[in-house]
Coordinates of C-alpha atoms (C1' of nucleotides) in Angstrom, one line a residue:
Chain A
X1 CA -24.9 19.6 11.6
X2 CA -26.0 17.2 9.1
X3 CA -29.4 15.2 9.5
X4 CA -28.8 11.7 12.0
X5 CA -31.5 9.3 12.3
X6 CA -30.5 9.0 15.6
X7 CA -31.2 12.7 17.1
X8 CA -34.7 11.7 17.0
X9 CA -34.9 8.2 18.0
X10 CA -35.3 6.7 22.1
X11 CA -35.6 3.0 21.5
X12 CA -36.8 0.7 19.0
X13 CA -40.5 0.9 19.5
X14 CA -40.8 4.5 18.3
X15 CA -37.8 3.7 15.8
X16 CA -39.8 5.2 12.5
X17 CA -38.3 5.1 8.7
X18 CA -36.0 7.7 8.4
X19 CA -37.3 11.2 7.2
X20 CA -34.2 12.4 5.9
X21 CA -33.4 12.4 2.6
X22 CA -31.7 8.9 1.7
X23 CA -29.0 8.0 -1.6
X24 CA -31.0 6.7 -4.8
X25 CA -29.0 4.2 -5.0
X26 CA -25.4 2.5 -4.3
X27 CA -24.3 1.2 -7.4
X28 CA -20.8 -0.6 -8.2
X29 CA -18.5 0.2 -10.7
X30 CA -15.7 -2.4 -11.9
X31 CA -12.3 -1.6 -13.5
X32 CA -11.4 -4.9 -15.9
X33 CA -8.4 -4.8 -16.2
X34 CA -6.2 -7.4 -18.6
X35 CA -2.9 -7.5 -20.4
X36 CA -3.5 -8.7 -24.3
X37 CA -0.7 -10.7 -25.6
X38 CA -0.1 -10.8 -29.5
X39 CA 3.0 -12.3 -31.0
X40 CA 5.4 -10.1 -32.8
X41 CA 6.4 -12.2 -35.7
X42 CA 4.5 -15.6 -36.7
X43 CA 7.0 -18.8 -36.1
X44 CA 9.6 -16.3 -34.8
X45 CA 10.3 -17.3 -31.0
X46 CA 10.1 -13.8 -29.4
X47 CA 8.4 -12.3 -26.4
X48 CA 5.1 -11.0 -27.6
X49 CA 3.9 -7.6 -27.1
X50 CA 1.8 -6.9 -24.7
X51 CA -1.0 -4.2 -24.6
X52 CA -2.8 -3.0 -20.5
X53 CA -6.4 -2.9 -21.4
X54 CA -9.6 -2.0 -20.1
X55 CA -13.0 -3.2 -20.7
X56 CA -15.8 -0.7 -21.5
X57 CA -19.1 -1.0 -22.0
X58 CA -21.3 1.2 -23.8
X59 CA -24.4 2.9 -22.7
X60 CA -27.6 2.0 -24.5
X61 CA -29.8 4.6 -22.2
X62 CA -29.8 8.2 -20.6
X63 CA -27.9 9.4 -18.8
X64 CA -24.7 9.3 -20.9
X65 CA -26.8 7.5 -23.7
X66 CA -24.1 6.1 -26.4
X67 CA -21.1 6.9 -24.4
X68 CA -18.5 4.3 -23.3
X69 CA -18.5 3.8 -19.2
X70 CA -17.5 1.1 -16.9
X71 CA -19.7 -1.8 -16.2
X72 CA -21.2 -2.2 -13.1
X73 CA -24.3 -2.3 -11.4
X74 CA -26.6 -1.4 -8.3
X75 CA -26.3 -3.2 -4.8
X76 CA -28.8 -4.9 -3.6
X77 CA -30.3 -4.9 0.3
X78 CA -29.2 -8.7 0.2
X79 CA -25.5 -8.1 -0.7
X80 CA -22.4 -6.5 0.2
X81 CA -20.6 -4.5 -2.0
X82 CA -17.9 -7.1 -2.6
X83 CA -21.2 -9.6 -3.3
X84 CA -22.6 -7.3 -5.8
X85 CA -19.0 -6.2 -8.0
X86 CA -18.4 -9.8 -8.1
X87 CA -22.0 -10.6 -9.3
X88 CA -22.1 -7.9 -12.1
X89 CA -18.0 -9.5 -13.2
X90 CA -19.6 -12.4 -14.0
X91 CA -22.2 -10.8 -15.6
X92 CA -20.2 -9.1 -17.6
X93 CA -17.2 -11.2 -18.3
X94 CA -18.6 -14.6 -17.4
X95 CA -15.6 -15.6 -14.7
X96 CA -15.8 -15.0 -10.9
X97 CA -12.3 -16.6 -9.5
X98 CA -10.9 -13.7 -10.7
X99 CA -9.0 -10.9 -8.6
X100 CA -11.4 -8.3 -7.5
X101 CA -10.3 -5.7 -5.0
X102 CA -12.4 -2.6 -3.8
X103 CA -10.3 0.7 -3.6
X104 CA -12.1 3.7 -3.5
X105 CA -15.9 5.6 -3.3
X106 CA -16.8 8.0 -5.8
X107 CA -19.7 10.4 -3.6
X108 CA -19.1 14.0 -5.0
X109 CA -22.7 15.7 -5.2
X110 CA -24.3 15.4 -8.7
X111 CA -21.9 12.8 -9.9
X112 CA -24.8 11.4 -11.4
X113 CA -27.8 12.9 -13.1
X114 CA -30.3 10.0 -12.1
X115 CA -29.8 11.5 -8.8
X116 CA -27.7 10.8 -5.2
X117 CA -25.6 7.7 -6.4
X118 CA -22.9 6.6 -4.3
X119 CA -20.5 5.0 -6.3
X120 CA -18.5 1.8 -5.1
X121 CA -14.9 1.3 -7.3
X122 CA -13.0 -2.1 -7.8
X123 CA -10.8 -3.2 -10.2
X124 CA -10.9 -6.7 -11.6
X125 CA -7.2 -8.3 -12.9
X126 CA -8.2 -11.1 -15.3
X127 CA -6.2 -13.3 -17.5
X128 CA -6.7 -12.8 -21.5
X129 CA -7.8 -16.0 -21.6
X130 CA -11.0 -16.0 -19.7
X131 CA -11.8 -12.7 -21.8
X132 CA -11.2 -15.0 -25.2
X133 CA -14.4 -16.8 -24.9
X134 CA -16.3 -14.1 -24.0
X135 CA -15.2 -11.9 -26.7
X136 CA -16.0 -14.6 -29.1
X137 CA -19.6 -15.1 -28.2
X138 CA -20.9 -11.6 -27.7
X139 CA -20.8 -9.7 -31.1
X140 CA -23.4 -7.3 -29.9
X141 CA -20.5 -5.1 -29.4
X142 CA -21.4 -2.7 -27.2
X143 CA -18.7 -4.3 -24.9
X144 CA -14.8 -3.9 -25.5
X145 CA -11.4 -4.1 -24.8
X146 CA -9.7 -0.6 -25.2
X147 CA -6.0 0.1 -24.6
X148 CA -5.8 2.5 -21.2
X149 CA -4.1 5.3 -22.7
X150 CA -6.7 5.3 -25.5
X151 CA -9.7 5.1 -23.2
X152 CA -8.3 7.8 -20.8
X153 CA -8.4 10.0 -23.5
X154 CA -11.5 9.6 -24.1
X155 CA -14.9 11.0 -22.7
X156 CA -16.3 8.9 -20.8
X157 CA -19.8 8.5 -18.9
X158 CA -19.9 9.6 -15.3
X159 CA -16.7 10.4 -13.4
X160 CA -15.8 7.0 -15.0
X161 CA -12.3 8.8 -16.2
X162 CA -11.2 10.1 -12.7
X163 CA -12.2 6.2 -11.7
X164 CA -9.8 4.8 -14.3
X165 CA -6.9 7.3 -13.9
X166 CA -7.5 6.4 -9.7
X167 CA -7.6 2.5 -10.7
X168 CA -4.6 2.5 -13.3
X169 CA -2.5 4.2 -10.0
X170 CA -3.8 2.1 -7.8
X171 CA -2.4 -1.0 -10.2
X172 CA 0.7 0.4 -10.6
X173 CA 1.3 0.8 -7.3
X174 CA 0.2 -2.9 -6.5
X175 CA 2.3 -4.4 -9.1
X176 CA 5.5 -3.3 -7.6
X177 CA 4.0 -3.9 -3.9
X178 CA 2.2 -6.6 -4.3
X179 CA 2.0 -9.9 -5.8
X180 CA -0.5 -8.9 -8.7
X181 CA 1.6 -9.5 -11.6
X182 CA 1.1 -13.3 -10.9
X183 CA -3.1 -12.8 -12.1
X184 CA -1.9 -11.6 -15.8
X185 CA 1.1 -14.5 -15.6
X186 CA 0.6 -18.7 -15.9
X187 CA 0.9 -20.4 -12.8
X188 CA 4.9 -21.1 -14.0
X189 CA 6.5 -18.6 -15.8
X190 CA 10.1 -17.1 -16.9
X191 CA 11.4 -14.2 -15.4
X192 CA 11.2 -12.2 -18.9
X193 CA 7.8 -12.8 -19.1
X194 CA 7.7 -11.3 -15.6
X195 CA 9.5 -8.2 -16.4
X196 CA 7.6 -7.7 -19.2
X197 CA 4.6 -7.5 -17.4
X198 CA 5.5 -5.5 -14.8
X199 CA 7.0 -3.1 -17.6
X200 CA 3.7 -3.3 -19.3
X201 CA 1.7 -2.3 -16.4
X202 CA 4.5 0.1 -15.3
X203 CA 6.5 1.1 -18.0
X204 CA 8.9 3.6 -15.7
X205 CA 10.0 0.2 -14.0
X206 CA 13.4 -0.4 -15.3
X207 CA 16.1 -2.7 -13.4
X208 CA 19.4 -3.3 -15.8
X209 CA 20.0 -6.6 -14.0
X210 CA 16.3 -8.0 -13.2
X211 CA 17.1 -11.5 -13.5
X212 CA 20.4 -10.7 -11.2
X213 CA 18.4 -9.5 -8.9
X214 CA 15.1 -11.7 -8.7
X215 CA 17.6 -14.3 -8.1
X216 CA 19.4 -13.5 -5.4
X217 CA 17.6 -13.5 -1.9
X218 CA 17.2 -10.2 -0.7
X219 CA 15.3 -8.2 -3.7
X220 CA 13.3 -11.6 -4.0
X221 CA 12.6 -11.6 -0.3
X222 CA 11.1 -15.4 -0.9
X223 CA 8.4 -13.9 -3.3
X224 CA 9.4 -16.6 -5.6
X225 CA 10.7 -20.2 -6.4
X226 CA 12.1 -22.1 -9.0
X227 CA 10.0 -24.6 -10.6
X228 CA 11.8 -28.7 -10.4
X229 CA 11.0 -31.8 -11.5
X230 CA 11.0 -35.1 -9.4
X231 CA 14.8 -35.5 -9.3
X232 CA 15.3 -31.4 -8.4
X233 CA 16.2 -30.5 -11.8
X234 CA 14.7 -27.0 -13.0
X235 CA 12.3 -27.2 -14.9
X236 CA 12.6 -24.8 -18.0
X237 CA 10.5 -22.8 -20.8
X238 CA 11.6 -22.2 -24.1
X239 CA 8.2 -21.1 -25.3
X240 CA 9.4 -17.4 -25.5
X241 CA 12.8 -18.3 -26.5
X242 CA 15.9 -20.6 -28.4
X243 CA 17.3 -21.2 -25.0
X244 CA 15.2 -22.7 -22.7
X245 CA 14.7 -20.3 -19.5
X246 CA 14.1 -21.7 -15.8
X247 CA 10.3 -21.8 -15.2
X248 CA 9.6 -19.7 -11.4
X249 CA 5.8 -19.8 -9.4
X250 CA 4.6 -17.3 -6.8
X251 CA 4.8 -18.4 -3.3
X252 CA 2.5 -17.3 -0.6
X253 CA 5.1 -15.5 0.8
X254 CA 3.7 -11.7 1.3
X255 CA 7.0 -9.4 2.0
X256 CA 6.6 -6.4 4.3
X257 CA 7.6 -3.3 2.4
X258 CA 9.2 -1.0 4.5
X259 CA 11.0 2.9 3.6
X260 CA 12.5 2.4 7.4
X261 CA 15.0 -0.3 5.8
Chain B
X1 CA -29.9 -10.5 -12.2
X2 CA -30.3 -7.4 -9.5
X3 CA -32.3 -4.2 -10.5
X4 CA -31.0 -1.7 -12.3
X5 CA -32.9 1.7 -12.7
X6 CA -31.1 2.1 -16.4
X7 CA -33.3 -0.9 -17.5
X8 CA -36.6 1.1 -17.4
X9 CA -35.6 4.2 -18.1
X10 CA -35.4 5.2 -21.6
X11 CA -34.6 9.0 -21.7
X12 CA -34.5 11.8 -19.4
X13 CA -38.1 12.6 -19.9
X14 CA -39.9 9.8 -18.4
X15 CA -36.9 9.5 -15.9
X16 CA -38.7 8.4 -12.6
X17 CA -37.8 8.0 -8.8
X18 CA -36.1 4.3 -8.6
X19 CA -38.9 1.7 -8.1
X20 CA -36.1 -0.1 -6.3
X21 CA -35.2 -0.3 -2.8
X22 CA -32.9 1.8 -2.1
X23 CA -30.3 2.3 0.9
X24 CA -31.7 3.9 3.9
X25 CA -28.3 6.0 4.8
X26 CA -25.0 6.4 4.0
X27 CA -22.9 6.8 6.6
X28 CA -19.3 7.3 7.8
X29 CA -17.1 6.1 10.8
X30 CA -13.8 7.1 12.2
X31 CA -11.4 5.6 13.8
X32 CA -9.6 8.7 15.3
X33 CA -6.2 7.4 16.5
X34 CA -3.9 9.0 19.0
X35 CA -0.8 8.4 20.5
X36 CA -0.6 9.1 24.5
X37 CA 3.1 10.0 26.1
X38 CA 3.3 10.0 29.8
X39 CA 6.4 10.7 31.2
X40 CA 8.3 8.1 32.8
X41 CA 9.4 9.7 36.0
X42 CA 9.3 13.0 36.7
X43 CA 12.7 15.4 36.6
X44 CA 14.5 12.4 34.5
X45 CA 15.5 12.5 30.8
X46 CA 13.8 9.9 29.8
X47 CA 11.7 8.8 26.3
X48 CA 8.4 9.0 27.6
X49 CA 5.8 5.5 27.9
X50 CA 3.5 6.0 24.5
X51 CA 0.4 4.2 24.2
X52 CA -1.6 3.7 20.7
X53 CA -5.6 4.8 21.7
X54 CA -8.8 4.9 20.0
X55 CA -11.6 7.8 20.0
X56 CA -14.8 6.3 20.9
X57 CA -18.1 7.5 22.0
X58 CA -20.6 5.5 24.1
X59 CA -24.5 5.7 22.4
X60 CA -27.7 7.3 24.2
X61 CA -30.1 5.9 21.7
X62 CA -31.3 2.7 20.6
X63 CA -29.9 0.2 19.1
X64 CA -26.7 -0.3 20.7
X65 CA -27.7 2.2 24.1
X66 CA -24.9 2.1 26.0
X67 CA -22.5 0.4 23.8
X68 CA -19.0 2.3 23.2
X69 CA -19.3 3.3 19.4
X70 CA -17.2 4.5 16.6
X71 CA -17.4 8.2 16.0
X72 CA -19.7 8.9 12.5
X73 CA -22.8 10.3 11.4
X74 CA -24.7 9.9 8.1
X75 CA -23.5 11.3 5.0
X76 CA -26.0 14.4 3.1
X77 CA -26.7 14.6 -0.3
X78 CA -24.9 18.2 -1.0
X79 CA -21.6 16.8 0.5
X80 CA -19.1 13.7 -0.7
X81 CA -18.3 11.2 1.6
X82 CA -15.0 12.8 2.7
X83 CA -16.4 16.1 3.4
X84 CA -18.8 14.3 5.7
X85 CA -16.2 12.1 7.2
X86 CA -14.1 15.6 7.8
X87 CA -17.2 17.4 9.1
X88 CA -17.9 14.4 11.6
X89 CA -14.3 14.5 12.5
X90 CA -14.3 18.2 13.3
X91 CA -17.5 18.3 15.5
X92 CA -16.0 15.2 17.5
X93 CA -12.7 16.5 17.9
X94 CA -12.7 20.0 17.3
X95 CA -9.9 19.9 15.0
X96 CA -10.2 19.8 10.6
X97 CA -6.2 20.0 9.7
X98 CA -5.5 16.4 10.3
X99 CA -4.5 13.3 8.1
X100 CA -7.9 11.8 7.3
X101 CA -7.9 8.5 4.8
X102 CA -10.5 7.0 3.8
X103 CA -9.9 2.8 3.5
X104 CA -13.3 0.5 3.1
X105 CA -16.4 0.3 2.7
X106 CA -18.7 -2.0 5.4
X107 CA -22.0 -3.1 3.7
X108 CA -23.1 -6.3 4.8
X109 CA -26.9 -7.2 4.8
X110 CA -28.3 -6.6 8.3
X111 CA -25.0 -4.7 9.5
X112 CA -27.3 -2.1 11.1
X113 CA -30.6 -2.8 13.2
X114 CA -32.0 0.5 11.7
X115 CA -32.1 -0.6 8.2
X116 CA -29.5 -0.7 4.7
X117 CA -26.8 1.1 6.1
X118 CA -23.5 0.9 3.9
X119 CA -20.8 2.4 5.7
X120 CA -17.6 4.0 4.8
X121 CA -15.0 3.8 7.4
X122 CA -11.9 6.8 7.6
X123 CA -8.9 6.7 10.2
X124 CA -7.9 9.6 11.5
X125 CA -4.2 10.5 12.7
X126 CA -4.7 12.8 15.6
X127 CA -1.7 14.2 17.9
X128 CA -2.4 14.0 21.3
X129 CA -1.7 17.9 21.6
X130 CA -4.9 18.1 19.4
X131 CA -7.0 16.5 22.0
X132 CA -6.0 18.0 24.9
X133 CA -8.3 20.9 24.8
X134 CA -11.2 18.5 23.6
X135 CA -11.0 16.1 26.5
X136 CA -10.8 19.3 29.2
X137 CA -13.4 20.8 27.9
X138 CA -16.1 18.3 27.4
X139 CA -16.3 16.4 30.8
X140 CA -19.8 15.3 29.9
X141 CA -17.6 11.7 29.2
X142 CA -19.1 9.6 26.9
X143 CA -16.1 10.4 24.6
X144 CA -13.4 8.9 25.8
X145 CA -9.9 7.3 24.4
X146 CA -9.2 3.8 24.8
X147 CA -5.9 1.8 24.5
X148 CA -6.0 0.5 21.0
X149 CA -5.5 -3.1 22.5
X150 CA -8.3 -2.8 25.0
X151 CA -11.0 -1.5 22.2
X152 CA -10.2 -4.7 20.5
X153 CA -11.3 -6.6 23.8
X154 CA -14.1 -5.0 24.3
X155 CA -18.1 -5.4 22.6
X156 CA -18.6 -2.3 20.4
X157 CA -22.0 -1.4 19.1
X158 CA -22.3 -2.6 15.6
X159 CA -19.5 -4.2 13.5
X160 CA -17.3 -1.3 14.8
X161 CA -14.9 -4.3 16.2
X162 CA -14.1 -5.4 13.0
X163 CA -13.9 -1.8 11.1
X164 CA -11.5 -0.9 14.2
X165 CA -9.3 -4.5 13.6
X166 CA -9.1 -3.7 9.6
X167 CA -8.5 0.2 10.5
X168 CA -5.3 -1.4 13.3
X169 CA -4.2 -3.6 10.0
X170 CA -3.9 -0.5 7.7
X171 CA -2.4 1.9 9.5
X172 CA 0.4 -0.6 11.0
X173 CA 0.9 -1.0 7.2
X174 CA 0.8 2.4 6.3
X175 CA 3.4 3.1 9.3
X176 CA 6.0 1.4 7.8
X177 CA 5.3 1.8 4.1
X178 CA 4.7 6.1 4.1
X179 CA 5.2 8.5 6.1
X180 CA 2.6 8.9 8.5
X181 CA 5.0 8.6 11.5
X182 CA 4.9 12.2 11.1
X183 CA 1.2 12.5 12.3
X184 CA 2.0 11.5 15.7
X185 CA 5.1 13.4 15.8
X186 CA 6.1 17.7 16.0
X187 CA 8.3 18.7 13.4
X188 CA 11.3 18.5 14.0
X189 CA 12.2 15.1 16.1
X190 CA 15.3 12.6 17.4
X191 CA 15.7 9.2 15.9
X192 CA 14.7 8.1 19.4
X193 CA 11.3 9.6 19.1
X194 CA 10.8 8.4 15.5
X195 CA 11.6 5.1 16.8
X196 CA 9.4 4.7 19.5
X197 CA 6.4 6.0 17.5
X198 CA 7.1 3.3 15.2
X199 CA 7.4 0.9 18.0
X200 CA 4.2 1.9 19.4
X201 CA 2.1 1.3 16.2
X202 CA 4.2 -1.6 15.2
X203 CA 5.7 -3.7 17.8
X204 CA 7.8 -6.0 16.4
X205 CA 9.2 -3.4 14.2
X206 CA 13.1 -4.5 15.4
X207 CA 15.9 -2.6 13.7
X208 CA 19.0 -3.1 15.5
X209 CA 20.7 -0.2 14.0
X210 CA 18.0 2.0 13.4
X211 CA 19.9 4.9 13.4
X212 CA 22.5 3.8 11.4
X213 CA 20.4 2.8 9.4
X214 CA 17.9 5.7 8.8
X215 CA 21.2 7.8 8.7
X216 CA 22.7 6.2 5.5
X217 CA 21.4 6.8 1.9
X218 CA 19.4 4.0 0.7
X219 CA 17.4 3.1 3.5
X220 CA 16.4 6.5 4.7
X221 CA 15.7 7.3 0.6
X222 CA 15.8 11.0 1.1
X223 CA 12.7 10.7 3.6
X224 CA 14.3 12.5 6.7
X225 CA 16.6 15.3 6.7
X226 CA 18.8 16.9 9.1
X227 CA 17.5 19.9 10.6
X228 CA 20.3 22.5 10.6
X229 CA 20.7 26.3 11.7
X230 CA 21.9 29.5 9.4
X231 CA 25.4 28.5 9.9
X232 CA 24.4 24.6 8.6
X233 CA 25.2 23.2 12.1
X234 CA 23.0 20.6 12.9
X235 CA 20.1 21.5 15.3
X236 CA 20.0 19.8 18.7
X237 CA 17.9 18.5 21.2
X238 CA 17.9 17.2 24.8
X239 CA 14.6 17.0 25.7
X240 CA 14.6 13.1 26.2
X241 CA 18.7 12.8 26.8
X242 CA 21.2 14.2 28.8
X243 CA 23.4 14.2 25.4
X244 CA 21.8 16.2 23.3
X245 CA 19.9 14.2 19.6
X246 CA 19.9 15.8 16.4
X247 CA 16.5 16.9 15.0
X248 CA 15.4 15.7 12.1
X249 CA 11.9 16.2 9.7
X250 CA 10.8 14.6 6.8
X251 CA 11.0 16.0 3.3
X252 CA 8.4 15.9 0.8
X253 CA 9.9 13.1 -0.6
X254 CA 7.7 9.9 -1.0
X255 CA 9.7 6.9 -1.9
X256 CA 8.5 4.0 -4.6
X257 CA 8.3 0.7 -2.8
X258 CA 9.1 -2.5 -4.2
X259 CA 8.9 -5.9 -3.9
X260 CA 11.2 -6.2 -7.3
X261 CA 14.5 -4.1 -5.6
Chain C
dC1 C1' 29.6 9.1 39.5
dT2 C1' 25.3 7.4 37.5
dA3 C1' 21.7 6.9 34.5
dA4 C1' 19.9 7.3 30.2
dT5 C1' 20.1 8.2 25.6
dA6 C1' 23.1 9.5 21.3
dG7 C1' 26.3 8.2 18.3
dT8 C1' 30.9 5.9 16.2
dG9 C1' 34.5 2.2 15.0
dT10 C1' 35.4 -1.8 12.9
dC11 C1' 34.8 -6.0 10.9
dT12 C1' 32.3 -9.3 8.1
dT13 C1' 28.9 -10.5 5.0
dT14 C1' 25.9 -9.5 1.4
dA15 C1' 23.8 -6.9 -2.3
dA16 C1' 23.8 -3.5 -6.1
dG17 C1' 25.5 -1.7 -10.4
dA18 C1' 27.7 -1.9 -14.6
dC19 C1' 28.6 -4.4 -18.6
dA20 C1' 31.0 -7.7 -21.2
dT21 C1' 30.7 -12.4 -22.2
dT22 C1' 29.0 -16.9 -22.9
dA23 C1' 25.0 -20.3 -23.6
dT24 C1' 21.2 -22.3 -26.1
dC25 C1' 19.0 -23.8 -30.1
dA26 C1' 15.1 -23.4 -33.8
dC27 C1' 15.5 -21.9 -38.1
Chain D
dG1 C1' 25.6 -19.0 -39.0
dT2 C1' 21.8 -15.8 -37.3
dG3 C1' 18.8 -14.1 -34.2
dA4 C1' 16.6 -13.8 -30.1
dT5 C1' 16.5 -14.6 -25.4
dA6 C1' 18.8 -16.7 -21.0
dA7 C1' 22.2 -16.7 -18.0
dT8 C1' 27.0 -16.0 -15.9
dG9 C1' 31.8 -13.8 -14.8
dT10 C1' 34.0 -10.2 -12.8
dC11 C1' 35.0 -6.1 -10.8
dT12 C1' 33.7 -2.1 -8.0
dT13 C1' 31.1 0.2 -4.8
dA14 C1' 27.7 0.5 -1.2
dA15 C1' 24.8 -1.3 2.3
dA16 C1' 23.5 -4.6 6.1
dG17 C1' 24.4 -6.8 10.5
dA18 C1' 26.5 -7.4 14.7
dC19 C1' 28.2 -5.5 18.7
dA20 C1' 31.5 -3.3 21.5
dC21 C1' 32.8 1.1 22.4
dT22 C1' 32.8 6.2 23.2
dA23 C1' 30.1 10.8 24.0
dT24 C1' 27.2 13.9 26.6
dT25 C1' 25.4 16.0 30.6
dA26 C1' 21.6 16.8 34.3
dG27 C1' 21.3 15.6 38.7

DNA sequence: CTAATAGTGTCTTTAAGACATTATCAC
DNA sequence: GTGATAATGTCTTAAAGACACTATTAG
């Protein structure tokens, strides 16, 4: 039986500070997740290539003193969680309309050596372009962008490299789920810069007919629509290509995955 | 800017205890879900009447005396959060060996009368078989299952309504996107009892030709298979039907969902 | 026979899969 | 014309959807 404020407790008046032994701390840590874009040959029209990276920042102090670790921070009694990753992402990145989502706690015993830190994990999917600026005007360079299969092969502070292997799953199972791709995509975009972005992210994905089948109704379930003008002509894209391609959006739409059929 | 212990501390020598508040517990709650089959009338073959219900417990102590309660208790230092949520589990329910996922975090400021409580809420998938013994022997009765629906009506202590709502959400998803149908089911089962299970977490789940469905390739994805004897006859049951069902279980086999086809 | 569930026949519509072919157009 | 990407034609196979029909068997 593990120590419970309660056992010892009758009603409010004698309600006293808890003796038992309380966490040091419940501290955030934040994935940043974006997809670089750099073009493959100059004044050549071609898809770019694109690169899953991860932001690190690292350590100036002990523990973990000059090691690279994910940026985050400690919760406040004023805050929720959510409140405090999305405070500490716009400390670190400078944007906060970005997609933040909490998916796991990190709590194993002596995870950290400043003592009984329960950890909080979100990941952050933000476009290159709010990381440009950012980039630019920070040379201190203790924080960076580092491909994911180069920082998982690194050692990183903490647990941080169970966090990022967790994270990196946890994307790559929302990208085919979920509607994700559309936070590393413009608001209109083709369908092969769609693919490409869900084959960056998950590079197993492979579908021979992709644009086939995006574009008939069942596999698209209503996730997407084509982009017209006034007069209900398509509007197209030929930033990526000779031929102009048909420019889609997201839709609200949220389809209900299910293995029942 | 919120504190951070890293900022004063420059090496592990003049480390020191957090100056900064810190949380006053960390603990975990469970929504322990069970599904109820009462037979319909006695001596017919019939599919029993299943009912989705909740585990809770009503609280002796301030704050919240009286209330009905999620089942929890505070997490120790020499144990992660998932041990304590099992441990908890287990002393509620008597049982360990049961699906147990953990799926948010509830931290809002003020959340808990006592003080800076950050919560981390499990679901556990309990079969009613499980229970059984735990209801018979403890008629003390301030543990006691609710219909699912009911709980929802009712004033829980805390923000256990909400953690209970978001813990209804999850597993309705879950239901239809993995295979935890299988919680809430023995073994080896008809279509007919697969069905209804589903029906009972997820109402309007409608498949006209469920088993047709579930039967052919793509839709069942190698999730079920046909339970068969030495001979490779199929193995049959008439527990709910005059005509006797095939029995089916589900394979290892966890299919990749997609919103992409 | 009846009630209750299990499972099939059959037809139509729709999607998937493969892959060759055509389209566009800056350079 | 070349090169790169976009999109369609066509054929085959498989699945979805609807729904009426047959099967089984304790009581």
């Amino acid at each position: 039986m593990q120590p419970n404020p309660d056992s010892e407790i009758e009603n409010e008046s004698n309600y006293t500070a808890s003796k038992y032994r309380t966490p040091d701390g419940a501290p955030s840590d934040i994935v940043i997740f974006t997809i670089t874009s750099t073009e493959r040959a100059a004044g050549k029209k071609a898809l770019p290539e694109r690169d899953l990276q991860v932001l690190l920042i690292q350590r100036k102090n002990w523990p973990y003193e000059g090691k690279w670790a994910l940026p985050g921070g400690f919760c406040g009694e004023d805050e929720s969680m959510y409140d405090c990753a999305r405070r500490e992402l716009a400390e670190e990145t400078g944007v906060a309309e970005v997609h933040l989502e909490y998916f796991n706690v990190y709590s194993e015993p002596k995870r950290d050596p400043r003592g009984w830190m329960i950890s909080h994990a979100f990941f952050a999917l933000v476009h290159e372009r709010y990381l440009a600026e950012r980039k630019a005007q920070d040379d201190a360079a203790d924080v960076r962008l580092f491909p994911v299969s180069e920082a998982l092969a690194m050692e990183l502070a903490f647990d941080h490299r169970v966090i990022l292997r967790d994270a990196l799953a946890k994307i790559r199972e929302n990208m085919l789920a979920t509607t994700i791709a559309k936070e590393f995509l413009p608001a209109e975009f083709t369908i092969g810069e769609l693919y490409q972005v869900i084959r960056t992210v998950v590079p197993d994905f492979a579908e021979q007919n992709f644009i086939r089948k995006i574009t008939s109704t069942q596999s698209r379930q209503g996730i997407l629509e084509e982009v017209t003008d006034e007069q209900g002509r398509g509007k197209l894209s030929n930033r990526y290509s000779q031929r102009a391609a048909q420019l889609y959006r997201f839709t609200d739409y949220k389809p209900r995955l299910s293995i029942y059929g």
